[in-house]
Short mmCIF file of C-alpha atoms in Angstrom, two decimals:
data_model
loop_
_atom_site.label_atom_id
_atom_site.label_comp_id
_atom_site.label_asym_id
_atom_site.label_seq_id
_atom_site.Cartn_x
_atom_site.Cartn_y
_atom_site.Cartn_z
CA MET A 1 -0.09 -0.15 0.00
CA PRO A 2 1.68 3.06 -0.92
CA TYR A 3 2.46 5.46 1.94
CA PHE A 4 2.31 9.15 0.86
CA ASP A 5 2.39 10.91 4.25
CA ALA A 6 6.20 11.28 5.03
CA ALA A 7 5.65 14.97 6.12
CA SER A 8 3.69 13.33 8.97
CA SER A 9 6.29 10.43 9.85
CA ALA A 10 8.44 9.09 7.40
CA PRO A 11 9.07 5.28 7.58
CA LEU A 12 12.05 3.87 9.44
CA HIS A 13 15.11 4.09 7.42
CA PRO A 14 16.96 0.77 7.31
CA VAL A 15 20.09 2.51 8.82
CA ALA A 16 17.81 3.50 11.71
CA ARG A 17 16.65 0.06 12.46
CA GLN A 18 20.22 -1.38 12.46
CA ALA A 19 21.50 1.33 14.59
CA LEU A 20 18.71 1.07 16.95
CA LEU A 21 19.16 -2.70 17.30
CA ALA A 22 22.95 -2.42 17.64
CA ALA A 23 22.44 0.31 20.36
CA LEU A 24 19.83 -1.77 22.19
CA ASP A 25 22.75 -4.13 23.14
CA GLU A 26 25.64 -1.68 23.59
CA GLY A 27 23.65 1.53 24.92
CA TRP A 28 21.49 0.43 27.75
CA ALA A 29 23.68 1.55 30.51
CA ASP A 30 23.75 5.04 32.23
CA PRO A 31 26.11 7.36 30.11
CA SER A 32 26.85 9.55 33.20
CA ARG A 33 28.59 6.58 34.97
CA LEU A 34 32.37 5.86 35.02
CA TYR A 35 32.34 2.20 34.61
CA ARG A 36 32.85 0.11 31.48
CA GLU A 37 29.22 -0.13 30.42
CA GLY A 38 28.65 3.76 31.12
CA ARG A 39 31.85 4.69 29.40
CA ARG A 40 30.58 2.60 26.34
CA ALA A 41 27.20 4.22 26.38
CA ARG A 42 29.01 7.76 26.77
CA LEU A 43 30.95 7.30 23.63
CA LEU A 44 27.81 6.31 21.64
CA LEU A 45 25.95 9.53 22.81
CA ASP A 46 28.90 11.75 22.00
CA ALA A 47 29.24 10.21 18.75
CA ALA A 48 25.49 10.62 17.91
CA ARG A 49 25.76 14.24 18.85
CA GLU A 50 28.64 15.05 16.79
CA ALA A 51 26.79 13.27 13.89
CA ALA A 52 23.85 15.50 14.53
CA ALA A 53 25.76 18.54 15.00
CA GLU A 54 27.71 17.92 11.57
CA ALA A 55 24.22 17.76 9.77
CA VAL A 56 22.85 21.01 11.69
CA GLU A 57 26.15 22.89 11.07
CA CYS A 58 26.58 23.67 14.81
CA ARG A 59 29.02 22.85 17.51
CA PRO A 60 28.48 19.62 19.40
CA ASP A 61 28.16 21.45 22.74
CA GLU A 62 25.47 23.68 21.27
CA LEU A 63 23.27 20.83 20.53
CA VAL A 64 21.03 18.47 23.02
CA PHE A 65 18.43 15.80 22.30
CA THR A 66 15.03 16.11 23.29
CA PRO A 67 12.04 13.79 23.77
CA SER A 68 10.34 14.90 20.63
CA GLY A 69 10.49 17.93 18.09
CA THR A 70 7.58 19.41 19.82
CA ARG A 71 9.38 19.31 22.92
CA ALA A 72 12.47 20.96 21.44
CA VAL A 73 10.51 23.93 20.15
CA HIS A 74 8.63 24.38 23.58
CA ASP A 75 11.79 24.40 25.38
CA GLY A 76 13.58 26.36 22.55
CA ILE A 77 10.94 29.19 22.71
CA ALA A 78 10.64 29.21 26.62
CA GLY A 79 14.28 29.20 27.03
CA ALA A 80 14.91 32.15 24.89
CA LEU A 81 12.17 33.98 26.12
CA ALA A 82 13.18 33.44 29.45
CA GLY A 83 16.97 34.24 28.81
CA ARG A 84 15.90 37.58 27.15
CA ARG A 85 13.21 38.76 29.53
CA ARG A 86 15.31 41.95 30.16
CA ALA A 87 15.03 42.71 26.39
CA GLY A 88 11.30 42.65 26.17
CA ARG A 89 8.47 40.18 26.01
CA HIS A 90 7.40 40.34 22.44
CA LEU A 91 7.75 37.19 20.17
CA ILE A 92 7.42 37.31 16.36
CA VAL A 93 6.13 34.31 14.62
CA SER A 94 4.93 33.65 11.11
CA ALA A 95 1.14 32.66 10.42
CA VAL A 96 2.03 29.41 8.97
CA GLU A 97 4.31 28.14 11.71
CA HIS A 98 3.71 24.64 13.07
CA SER A 99 1.09 24.32 15.82
CA SER A 100 3.73 23.68 18.47
CA VAL A 101 5.16 27.00 17.74
CA LEU A 102 1.76 28.62 17.75
CA HIS A 103 0.81 26.74 20.94
CA ALA A 104 3.89 28.29 22.66
CA ALA A 105 3.05 31.73 21.35
CA ALA A 106 -0.39 31.29 22.79
CA ALA A 107 1.15 30.39 26.28
CA HIS A 108 3.44 33.38 25.99
CA GLU A 109 0.26 35.65 25.73
CA ALA A 110 -1.46 33.89 28.34
CA ASP A 111 1.55 34.73 30.61
CA GLY A 112 1.31 38.46 29.73
CA GLY A 113 3.38 38.51 26.68
CA THR A 114 2.62 39.81 23.46
CA VAL A 115 2.86 38.35 19.82
CA THR A 116 3.03 39.50 16.27
CA GLU A 117 2.00 37.09 13.51
CA VAL A 118 3.76 37.84 10.24
CA PRO A 119 1.40 37.30 7.32
CA VAL A 120 2.39 35.17 4.11
CA ASP A 121 1.23 35.47 0.56
CA ARG A 122 -1.17 32.95 -1.26
CA THR A 123 1.75 30.66 -1.83
CA GLY A 124 2.66 30.47 2.02
CA ARG A 125 5.69 32.40 1.87
CA VAL A 126 6.78 35.35 3.91
CA ALA A 127 7.54 38.46 2.18
CA PRO A 128 11.05 39.90 1.68
CA GLY A 129 11.48 42.57 4.72
CA ALA A 130 8.43 41.26 6.44
CA TYR A 131 10.66 40.63 9.58
CA ALA A 132 12.06 43.73 9.33
CA ALA A 133 8.86 45.51 9.46
CA ALA A 134 7.63 43.33 12.34
CA LEU A 135 10.57 44.06 14.46
CA ARG A 136 10.34 47.79 13.73
CA ASP A 137 6.55 47.93 14.53
CA ALA A 138 6.66 45.82 17.47
CA PRO A 139 4.98 47.22 20.59
CA GLY A 140 7.80 46.60 22.89
CA GLY A 141 11.36 44.94 23.03
CA VAL A 142 11.44 41.83 20.91
CA ALA A 143 12.81 39.09 22.72
CA LEU A 144 12.70 36.11 20.13
CA ALA A 145 11.43 35.60 16.53
CA CYS A 146 10.62 32.24 15.03
CA LEU A 147 10.44 31.21 11.42
CA GLN A 148 10.12 27.69 9.96
CA SER A 149 12.54 26.67 7.09
CA ALA A 150 9.85 24.86 5.20
CA ASN A 151 6.12 24.73 5.80
CA HIS A 152 4.75 21.30 6.64
CA GLU A 153 1.43 21.67 4.96
CA VAL A 154 2.17 23.13 1.35
CA GLY A 155 6.03 22.55 1.14
CA THR A 156 6.93 26.57 0.60
CA LEU A 157 10.34 27.02 1.54
CA GLN A 158 10.81 30.35 3.53
CA PRO A 159 13.67 33.00 3.28
CA VAL A 160 15.36 32.00 6.59
CA ALA A 161 18.56 33.56 5.60
CA GLU A 162 17.00 36.80 4.88
CA ALA A 163 14.88 36.75 8.04
CA ALA A 164 18.08 35.87 10.14
CA GLU A 165 19.98 38.94 8.58
CA GLU A 166 16.98 41.18 9.51
CA CYS A 167 16.87 39.76 13.19
CA ALA A 168 20.68 40.12 13.51
CA ALA A 169 20.46 43.83 12.46
CA ALA A 170 18.01 44.18 15.26
CA ASP A 171 20.01 42.03 17.74
CA VAL A 172 17.07 39.60 18.18
CA PRO A 173 17.46 35.87 17.89
CA LEU A 174 16.07 33.79 15.46
CA LEU A 175 14.63 30.13 16.05
CA VAL A 176 14.10 28.00 13.01
CA ASP A 177 11.96 25.19 13.12
CA ALA A 178 13.55 22.78 10.51
CA ALA A 179 11.62 19.74 11.19
CA GLN A 180 10.56 19.25 7.42
CA SER A 181 13.85 20.46 5.62
CA LEU A 182 16.81 18.86 7.94
CA GLY A 183 16.87 15.53 6.21
CA TRP A 184 17.26 17.39 2.83
CA GLY A 185 20.12 19.49 3.79
CA PRO A 186 21.48 22.20 6.56
CA THR A 187 19.50 25.35 7.39
CA GLU A 188 21.08 28.27 5.43
CA GLY A 189 21.54 31.69 7.33
CA ASN A 190 22.72 33.03 10.65
CA TRP A 191 20.17 31.56 12.69
CA SER A 192 20.32 31.36 16.60
CA LEU A 193 18.33 28.29 17.62
CA LEU A 194 17.16 25.39 15.59
CA THR A 195 14.68 22.41 16.36
CA ALA A 196 14.06 19.42 14.52
CA SER A 197 12.25 16.02 14.81
CA ALA A 198 13.83 12.48 14.00
CA HIS A 199 10.83 10.74 12.90
CA LYS A 200 10.43 13.32 9.94
CA TRP A 201 13.65 12.11 8.32
CA GLY A 202 13.27 8.45 9.05
CA GLY A 203 14.61 8.23 12.45
CA PRO A 204 12.69 6.71 15.52
CA ALA A 205 10.02 8.69 16.94
CA GLY A 206 10.68 10.12 20.41
CA VAL A 207 13.89 12.25 19.68
CA GLY A 208 14.24 16.02 18.67
CA LEU A 209 16.96 18.18 18.43
CA LEU A 210 17.55 21.59 19.86
CA ALA A 211 20.67 23.81 18.78
CA VAL A 212 21.44 26.87 20.73
CA ARG A 213 24.31 28.86 19.46
CA LYS A 214 26.98 30.20 21.76
CA GLY A 215 26.40 33.82 22.92
CA VAL A 216 22.45 33.46 22.44
CA ARG A 217 21.11 34.30 26.13
CA PHE A 218 18.88 31.09 27.15
CA ARG A 219 17.52 29.90 30.49
CA ALA A 220 15.79 26.63 30.81
CA VAL A 221 12.53 27.00 32.40
CA GLN A 222 11.83 23.63 33.76
CA PRO A 223 13.90 22.18 36.88
CA ALA A 224 17.35 21.32 35.39
CA ASP A 225 19.59 18.27 36.06
CA GLU A 226 23.15 17.23 35.02
CA ARG A 227 21.91 15.73 31.78
CA GLU A 228 21.94 17.51 28.44
CA SER A 229 23.41 20.49 29.55
CA GLY A 230 20.40 21.08 31.84
CA ARG A 231 18.34 22.01 29.09
CA SER A 232 16.41 18.49 28.46
CA PRO A 233 16.55 16.79 31.81
CA GLY A 234 15.84 13.13 32.24
CA PHE A 235 17.46 9.81 31.11
CA GLU A 236 18.58 9.89 27.47
CA ASN A 237 16.72 7.28 25.11
CA LEU A 238 20.30 6.45 23.76
CA PRO A 239 19.40 3.67 21.52
CA ALA A 240 16.92 5.94 19.69
CA ILE A 241 19.40 9.00 19.79
CA VAL A 242 21.98 6.63 18.09
CA ALA A 243 19.37 5.35 15.52
CA ALA A 244 18.21 9.16 14.81
CA ALA A 245 21.87 10.58 14.29
CA ALA A 246 22.69 7.36 12.14
CA SER A 247 19.66 8.01 10.06
CA LEU A 248 20.18 11.45 9.54
CA ARG A 249 23.81 11.23 8.27
CA ALA A 250 22.22 8.02 5.81
CA VAL A 251 19.59 10.61 4.47
CA ARG A 252 21.90 13.20 3.91
CA ALA A 253 24.13 11.00 1.82
CA GLU A 254 21.15 10.00 -0.39
CA ALA A 255 19.27 13.46 -0.46
CA ALA A 256 20.60 14.96 -3.67
CA ALA A 257 19.78 12.07 -5.78
CA GLU A 258 16.65 11.29 -4.10
CA ALA A 259 15.28 15.14 -4.07
CA GLU A 260 15.98 15.20 -7.82
CA ARG A 261 13.89 11.93 -8.39
CA LEU A 262 11.17 12.84 -5.80
CA ARG A 263 11.00 16.41 -7.46
CA GLY A 264 10.20 14.95 -10.84
CA LEU A 265 7.42 12.69 -9.42
CA VAL A 266 5.93 15.77 -7.50
CA GLU A 267 6.19 17.97 -10.62
CA ARG A 268 4.04 15.38 -12.32
CA ILE A 269 1.58 15.45 -9.69
CA ARG A 270 1.38 19.15 -9.72
CA ALA A 271 0.87 19.25 -13.53
CA ARG A 272 -1.47 16.38 -13.96
CA VAL A 273 -4.18 16.74 -11.04
CA PRO A 274 -5.62 19.90 -12.67
CA GLU A 275 -5.80 18.14 -15.94
CA LEU A 276 -7.29 15.04 -14.93
CA VAL A 277 -9.72 16.73 -11.93
CA PRO A 278 -11.95 19.71 -12.42
CA ASP A 279 -12.18 22.70 -10.20
CA VAL A 280 -8.81 22.13 -8.33
CA GLU A 281 -6.42 24.53 -6.84
CA VAL A 282 -2.67 23.42 -6.36
CA VAL A 283 -1.48 25.28 -3.54
CA GLY A 284 2.12 26.36 -2.44
CA ASP A 285 5.05 27.88 -4.08
CA PRO A 286 5.59 26.02 -7.46
CA GLU A 287 9.31 26.56 -7.41
CA ARG A 288 11.01 27.24 -3.88
CA ARG A 289 9.45 24.05 -2.07
CA LEU A 290 10.54 20.92 -0.50
CA PRO A 291 11.15 18.30 -3.26
CA HIS A 292 8.73 15.49 -2.04
CA LEU A 293 5.56 17.41 -1.13
CA VAL A 294 2.55 18.70 -2.93
CA THR A 295 -0.88 20.01 -1.89
CA PHE A 296 -4.06 20.48 -3.71
CA SER A 297 -7.79 21.26 -2.78
CA CYS A 298 -10.81 19.93 -4.50
CA LEU A 299 -14.13 22.01 -4.83
CA TYR A 300 -17.21 20.50 -3.77
CA VAL A 301 -15.65 17.66 -1.95
CA ASP A 302 -15.77 16.41 1.78
CA GLY A 303 -12.00 15.98 2.89
CA GLU A 304 -12.86 13.14 5.19
CA ALA A 305 -14.76 11.05 2.41
CA LEU A 306 -11.94 11.82 0.04
CA LEU A 307 -9.26 10.60 2.40
CA HIS A 308 -11.35 7.28 3.28
CA GLU A 309 -11.80 6.63 -0.32
CA LEU A 310 -8.24 6.93 -0.98
CA ASP A 311 -7.44 4.74 1.74
CA ARG A 312 -9.76 2.21 0.25
CA ALA A 313 -8.01 2.43 -2.93
CA GLU A 314 -4.66 1.90 -1.04
CA PHE A 315 -3.21 5.24 -0.80
CA SER A 316 -2.33 6.91 2.49
CA VAL A 317 -2.48 10.71 2.42
CA SER A 318 -3.50 13.53 4.80
CA SER A 319 -5.53 16.51 4.66
CA GLY A 320 -5.72 20.14 6.02
CA SER A 321 -9.44 20.09 5.25
CA SER A 322 -11.85 21.37 7.95
CA CYS A 323 -14.24 18.61 7.01
CA THR A 324 -11.91 15.72 8.52
CA SER A 325 -12.52 13.91 11.70
CA SER A 326 -9.57 15.35 13.31
CA THR A 327 -10.39 19.20 12.96
CA LEU A 328 -13.55 21.31 13.12
CA THR A 329 -11.75 24.37 11.50
CA PRO A 330 -9.62 24.79 8.38
CA SER A 331 -6.07 24.53 8.58
CA HIS A 332 -4.42 27.60 9.84
CA VAL A 333 -1.88 27.48 7.06
CA LEU A 334 -4.35 27.37 4.26
CA ARG A 335 -6.56 30.01 5.98
CA ALA A 336 -3.55 32.40 6.21
CA MET A 337 -2.64 31.63 2.65
CA GLY A 338 -6.33 32.53 1.78
CA VAL A 339 -6.54 29.43 -0.47
CA LEU A 340 -9.43 26.69 -0.65
CA SER A 341 -9.48 24.36 2.00
CA GLU A 342 -12.44 22.02 1.32
CA GLY A 343 -11.26 18.88 -0.33
CA ASN A 344 -7.66 19.32 0.73
CA VAL A 345 -5.18 16.48 -0.08
CA ARG A 346 -1.52 16.64 1.13
CA VAL A 347 0.90 14.24 -0.70
CA SER A 348 4.62 13.74 0.70
CA LEU A 349 6.50 11.19 -0.93
CA PRO A 350 8.93 9.26 1.36
CA PRO A 351 12.37 8.18 -0.11
CA GLY A 352 12.08 5.24 -2.49
CA THR A 353 8.68 6.10 -3.81
CA ALA A 354 8.12 3.91 -6.98
CA GLU A 355 7.06 5.96 -10.25
CA ALA A 356 4.26 3.35 -10.57
CA ASP A 357 2.62 4.21 -7.60
CA VAL A 358 2.53 7.86 -8.66
CA ASP A 359 1.18 6.75 -11.88
CA ARG A 360 -1.73 4.66 -10.23
CA PHE A 361 -2.29 7.36 -7.91
CA LEU A 362 -3.08 9.73 -10.76
CA GLU A 363 -5.20 6.89 -12.43
CA VAL A 364 -7.37 6.49 -9.40
CA LEU A 365 -7.81 10.09 -7.99
CA PRO A 366 -10.12 11.47 -10.68
CA GLY A 367 -12.64 8.58 -10.21
CA VAL A 368 -12.41 8.98 -6.29
CA VAL A 369 -13.04 12.70 -6.56
CA ALA A 370 -15.89 12.22 -9.01
CA GLY A 371 -17.61 9.86 -6.75
CA VAL A 372 -17.51 11.86 -3.64
CA ARG A 373 -18.73 14.68 -5.48
CA GLU A 374 -21.86 12.67 -6.90
CA ARG A 375 -22.67 11.57 -3.26
CA LEU A 376 -22.65 15.02 -2.36
CA GLY A 377 -24.78 16.35 -5.13
CA ALA A 378 -22.15 18.86 -6.30
CA PRO A 379 -22.83 20.51 -9.66
CA LYS A 380 -21.10 19.09 -12.66
CA PRO A 381 -18.94 21.26 -14.86
CA ALA A 382 -21.01 20.57 -17.92
CA GLU A 383 -24.10 21.88 -16.11
CA ALA A 384 -22.61 25.30 -15.33
CA ALA A 385 -21.08 25.74 -18.81
CA ASP A 386 -23.93 24.43 -21.05
CA PRO A 387 -24.95 27.22 -23.39
CA ALA A 388 -27.88 25.41 -24.70
CA ALA A 389 -29.63 25.17 -21.25
CA PRO A 390 -32.65 27.38 -20.64
CA GLU A 391 -31.99 30.42 -18.75
CA PRO A 392 -34.35 30.66 -15.59
CA GLU A 393 -36.17 33.94 -14.94
CA PRO A 394 -33.52 35.68 -13.15
CA GLU A 395 -33.76 37.10 -9.61
CA PRO A 396 -31.99 40.05 -8.53
CA GLU A 397 -31.05 38.59 -5.16
CA LEU A 398 -31.08 35.07 -3.64
CA VAL A 399 -30.32 34.00 -0.12
CA VAL A 400 -29.10 30.56 0.44
CA ASP A 401 -29.54 29.20 4.01
CA SER A 402 -26.67 26.81 4.75
CA LEU A 403 -27.04 27.09 8.56
CA GLY A 404 -26.11 23.80 10.23
CA LYS A 405 -24.46 22.43 7.21
CA ARG A 406 -20.68 21.70 6.85
CA CYS A 407 -18.23 21.78 4.18
CA PRO A 408 -18.28 21.55 1.26
CA ILE A 409 -22.20 21.94 1.24
CA PRO A 410 -22.44 26.04 1.50
CA VAL A 411 -20.13 26.20 -1.33
CA ILE A 412 -22.15 23.35 -3.42
CA GLU A 413 -25.11 25.28 -2.63
CA LEU A 414 -23.92 28.35 -3.89
CA ALA A 415 -22.48 27.19 -6.93
CA LYS A 416 -26.07 25.46 -7.93
CA VAL A 417 -27.81 28.88 -7.61
CA ILE A 418 -25.44 31.56 -8.81
CA GLY A 419 -26.70 31.07 -12.13
CA GLU A 420 -30.20 31.92 -11.10
CA VAL A 421 -29.31 35.45 -10.68
CA PRO A 422 -28.29 37.90 -13.55
CA VAL A 423 -25.06 39.15 -14.07
CA GLY A 424 -24.49 41.86 -11.47
CA GLY A 425 -26.95 40.15 -9.17
CA VAL A 426 -26.11 38.89 -5.48
CA VAL A 427 -26.09 35.67 -3.81
CA THR A 428 -25.96 35.78 -0.02
CA VAL A 429 -24.96 32.64 1.90
CA LEU A 430 -26.06 32.06 5.30
CA SER A 431 -23.54 29.80 7.33
CA ASP A 432 -22.40 28.91 10.57
CA ASP A 433 -19.47 26.72 9.38
CA GLU A 434 -15.93 28.39 10.01
CA ALA A 435 -14.76 26.68 6.74
CA ALA A 436 -17.36 29.00 4.77
CA ARG A 437 -15.10 32.12 5.72
CA LEU A 438 -12.05 30.55 3.54
CA ASP A 439 -13.97 28.55 1.11
CA ILE A 440 -16.64 30.93 -0.24
CA PRO A 441 -13.90 33.78 -1.26
CA ALA A 442 -11.67 31.05 -2.66
CA TRP A 443 -14.30 29.88 -4.76
CA CYS A 444 -15.03 33.25 -6.18
CA GLU A 445 -11.49 33.46 -7.01
CA MET A 446 -11.47 30.34 -8.96
CA ARG A 447 -15.02 30.80 -10.70
CA GLY A 448 -14.34 34.33 -11.54
CA GLN A 449 -17.08 35.77 -9.16
CA THR A 450 -16.88 38.65 -6.93
CA TYR A 451 -16.69 38.27 -3.32
CA GLU A 452 -18.22 41.39 -1.33
CA GLY A 453 -17.46 40.42 2.22
CA GLU A 454 -19.46 39.22 5.05
CA ARG A 455 -21.64 40.63 7.79
CA PRO A 456 -23.03 39.16 11.01
CA ALA A 457 -26.57 37.43 10.82
CA GLU A 458 -29.05 36.63 13.21
CA ARG A 459 -27.42 32.96 13.06
CA GLY A 460 -23.97 32.38 11.69
CA VAL A 461 -22.60 34.72 9.33
CA ALA A 462 -24.05 36.15 5.87
CA TYR A 463 -21.37 36.08 2.91
CA ARG A 464 -22.35 38.17 -0.08
CA VAL A 465 -21.30 37.13 -3.74
CA ARG A 466 -22.01 39.22 -6.68
CA ARG A 467 -22.20 37.37 -10.00
CA ARG A 468 -19.64 38.67 -12.65
CA ALA A 469 -19.69 35.76 -15.16
#
């Protein structure tokens, strides 16, 4: 069964498996002890730290291992904020950061700090100079800025080097979440702190990296002990750490060739999906992106049903759609980009993905989408474009009551009635589904109609759409 969700967790690399099994035999002792078994464990830990630091391009004594990538993010942000409390209590993040960063920002606000979210364009990329502007306009002293190296949902690469220069000019450290990109190469720029997660590159789950450059003010906020420089207390999971470092070195050695191969497969998906499936929006930067990841959204499709049908066809993918069982609101990434969220599919290919599996995915996808649309009663492309169809007597304005209905139903009902008003007429959609706030404007953008905004209604929100075509 093709697994196309490497951005969530990559399959365990063979080198990681070998290193894990070997370390279970050799690295079970306490590396802080001076007897033979302890010294052997310490040698394994030191070697793993040196290998990971080489990949990160930092000094070994600047890097610690944490129990997860999320823990690395939380500890990194909290430690930098605490260490620079005298400089200020303002935090800058991008609007498309991983939820672990945004949760840490929310905790900082709850503790009395302030936060600026830097917006992105429709490709999901922070604009050049955006961090300089955020630093300049901050309401108080800035303690820390955060920027991911690459987006986890749409694959867009961020201008980390430029943002690092802007932060350095303001004497503000920059924390980079490199979870999605570290397996493909080092992070460019003069960053101050860096975090990553081993299971994203084919290492075992339960190992994160936190690098803090020398000279960065940092104070661990949790009770410290003698392990991991006091920044990640508790007994190290040495076998997993050894496997994580070994697999990072292995995937880096394979990265250049595999990136070129996977980029070709992803390019095929990006080009063919809009040709094979009507009413699809491929999102993310088409050029400055991760080599293995592509995201697209399908109009008039229930995201949960689409994922289930693809799973039945033996394809494992993920989604940022609001109509999946794991979430009730659209992905914050898609919302910040202002793109369609319904029927969202993220395909992230693990190393070794076969070309035949991608070809079969492209064969299966059109029928799966068509089947879901038919069950939902979505309008067919021919219905909207048939010039021979009799024109109904137009109404100057219509109201569509979609209260209590979840995505993609409000957009489907809008699409069905837009032709019943004359060009220049208005359709008002009443909806209490949060996804409508994103998907109705996105539908207008895709279908050439004019979105005139929203206003509060007695129940829910009224969205106004003026027919332009």
